[in-house]
Short mmCIF file of C-alpha atoms in Angstrom, two decimals:
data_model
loop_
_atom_site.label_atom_id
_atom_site.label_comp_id
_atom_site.label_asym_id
_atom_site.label_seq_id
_atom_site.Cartn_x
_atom_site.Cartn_y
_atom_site.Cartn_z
CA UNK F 1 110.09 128.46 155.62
CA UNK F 2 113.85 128.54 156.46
CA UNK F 3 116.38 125.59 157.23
CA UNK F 4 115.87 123.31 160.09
CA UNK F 5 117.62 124.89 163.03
CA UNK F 6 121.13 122.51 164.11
CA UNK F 7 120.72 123.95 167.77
CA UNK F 8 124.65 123.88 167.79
CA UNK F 9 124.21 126.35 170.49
CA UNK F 10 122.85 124.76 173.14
CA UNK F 11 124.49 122.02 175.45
CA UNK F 12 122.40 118.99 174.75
CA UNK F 13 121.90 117.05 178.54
CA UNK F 14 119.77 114.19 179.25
CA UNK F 15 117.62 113.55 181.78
CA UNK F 16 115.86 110.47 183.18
CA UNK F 17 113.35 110.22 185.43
CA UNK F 18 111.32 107.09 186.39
CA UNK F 19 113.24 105.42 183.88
CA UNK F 20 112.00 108.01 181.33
CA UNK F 21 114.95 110.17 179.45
CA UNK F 22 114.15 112.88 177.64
CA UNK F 23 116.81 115.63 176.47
CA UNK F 24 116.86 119.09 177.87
CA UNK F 25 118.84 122.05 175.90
CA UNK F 26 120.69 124.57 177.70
CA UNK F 27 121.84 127.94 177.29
CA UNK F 28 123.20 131.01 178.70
CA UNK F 29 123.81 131.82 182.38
CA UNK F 30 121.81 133.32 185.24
CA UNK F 31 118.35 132.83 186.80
CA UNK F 32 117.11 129.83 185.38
CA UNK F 33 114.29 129.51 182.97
CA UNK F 34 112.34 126.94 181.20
CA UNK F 35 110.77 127.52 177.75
CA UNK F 36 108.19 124.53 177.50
CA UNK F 37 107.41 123.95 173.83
CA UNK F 38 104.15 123.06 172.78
CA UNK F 39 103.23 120.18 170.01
CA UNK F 40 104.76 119.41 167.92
CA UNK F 41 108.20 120.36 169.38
CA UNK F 42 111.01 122.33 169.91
CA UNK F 43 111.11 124.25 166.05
CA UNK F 44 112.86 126.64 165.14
CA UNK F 45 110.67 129.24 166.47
CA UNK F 46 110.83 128.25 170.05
CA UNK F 47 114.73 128.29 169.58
CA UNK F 48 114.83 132.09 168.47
CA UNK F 49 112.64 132.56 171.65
CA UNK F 50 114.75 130.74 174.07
CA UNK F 51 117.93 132.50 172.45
CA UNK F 52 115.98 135.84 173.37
CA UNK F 53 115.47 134.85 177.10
CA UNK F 54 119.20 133.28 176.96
CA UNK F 55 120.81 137.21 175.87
CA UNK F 56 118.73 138.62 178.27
CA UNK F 57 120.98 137.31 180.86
CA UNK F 58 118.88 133.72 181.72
CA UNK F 59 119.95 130.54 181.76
CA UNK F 60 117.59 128.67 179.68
CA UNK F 61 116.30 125.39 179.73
CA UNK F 62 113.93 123.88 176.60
CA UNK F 63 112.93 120.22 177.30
CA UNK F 64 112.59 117.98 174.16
CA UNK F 65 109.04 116.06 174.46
CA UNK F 66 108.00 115.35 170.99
CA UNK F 67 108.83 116.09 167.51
CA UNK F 68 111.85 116.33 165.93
CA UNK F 69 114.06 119.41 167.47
CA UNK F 70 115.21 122.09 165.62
CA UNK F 71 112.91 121.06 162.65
CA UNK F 72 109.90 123.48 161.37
CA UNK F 73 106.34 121.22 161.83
CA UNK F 74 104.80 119.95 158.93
CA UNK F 75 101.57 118.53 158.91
CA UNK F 76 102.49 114.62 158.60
CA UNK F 77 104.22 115.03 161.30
CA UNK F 78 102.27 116.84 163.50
CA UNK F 79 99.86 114.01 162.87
CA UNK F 80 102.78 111.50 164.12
CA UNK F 81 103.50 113.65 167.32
CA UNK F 82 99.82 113.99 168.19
CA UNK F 83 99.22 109.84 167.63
CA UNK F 84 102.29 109.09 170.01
CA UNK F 85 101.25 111.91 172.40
CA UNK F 86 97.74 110.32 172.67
CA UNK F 87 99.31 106.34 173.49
CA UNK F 88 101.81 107.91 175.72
CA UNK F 89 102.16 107.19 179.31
CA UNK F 90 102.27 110.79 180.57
CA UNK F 91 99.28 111.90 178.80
CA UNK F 92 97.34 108.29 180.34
CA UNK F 93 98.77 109.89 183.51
CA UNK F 94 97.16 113.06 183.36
CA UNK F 95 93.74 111.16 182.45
CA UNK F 96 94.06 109.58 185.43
CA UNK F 97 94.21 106.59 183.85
CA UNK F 98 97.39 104.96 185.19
CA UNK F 99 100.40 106.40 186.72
CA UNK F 100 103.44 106.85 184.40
CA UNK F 101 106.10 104.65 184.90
#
């Protein structure tokens, strides 16, 4: 395993919706697209990925949603992402259980 990645890169915006902010990281220029990491977040794997799409002449977009960006998962806390994923209002929202707010 390598360093954590700084994602110096990217222009770090926020945004909030339904009172919720999360931070989206953006890159390049042209057609827009998103890279949507999976759990436990935005490592440094998904950012080599998103740099790919970025030099192919895309703008890119990677929204942060869990974890800790730019850091390679470990298994403690993939266990911590997974726990708050599980209590979180989206996911209840997607059950059906509530709507997210």
């Amino acid at each position: 395993m390598s360093d954590d990645d700084p994602i110096t890169d990217f222009t770090r915006r926020t945004m909030t919706v339904e009172g919720v902010t999360k931070t989206v990281y953006v890159a390049g220029t042209g057609p827009a697209v998103v890279v949507l990491p999976e759990m436990p977040g935005i490592s440094p794997d998904v950012l080599r990925l998103a740099r790919w799409v970025r030099d192919a002449g895309f703008t890119v977009h990677v929204p942060s949603l869990f974890g800790t960006d730019g850091a390679f998962p470990t298994a403690e806390g993939g266990r911590e992402v997974v726990r708050r994923a599980c209590v979180s209002a989206e996911f209840r929202a997607f059950a059906g259980a509530e709507p997210a707010r």
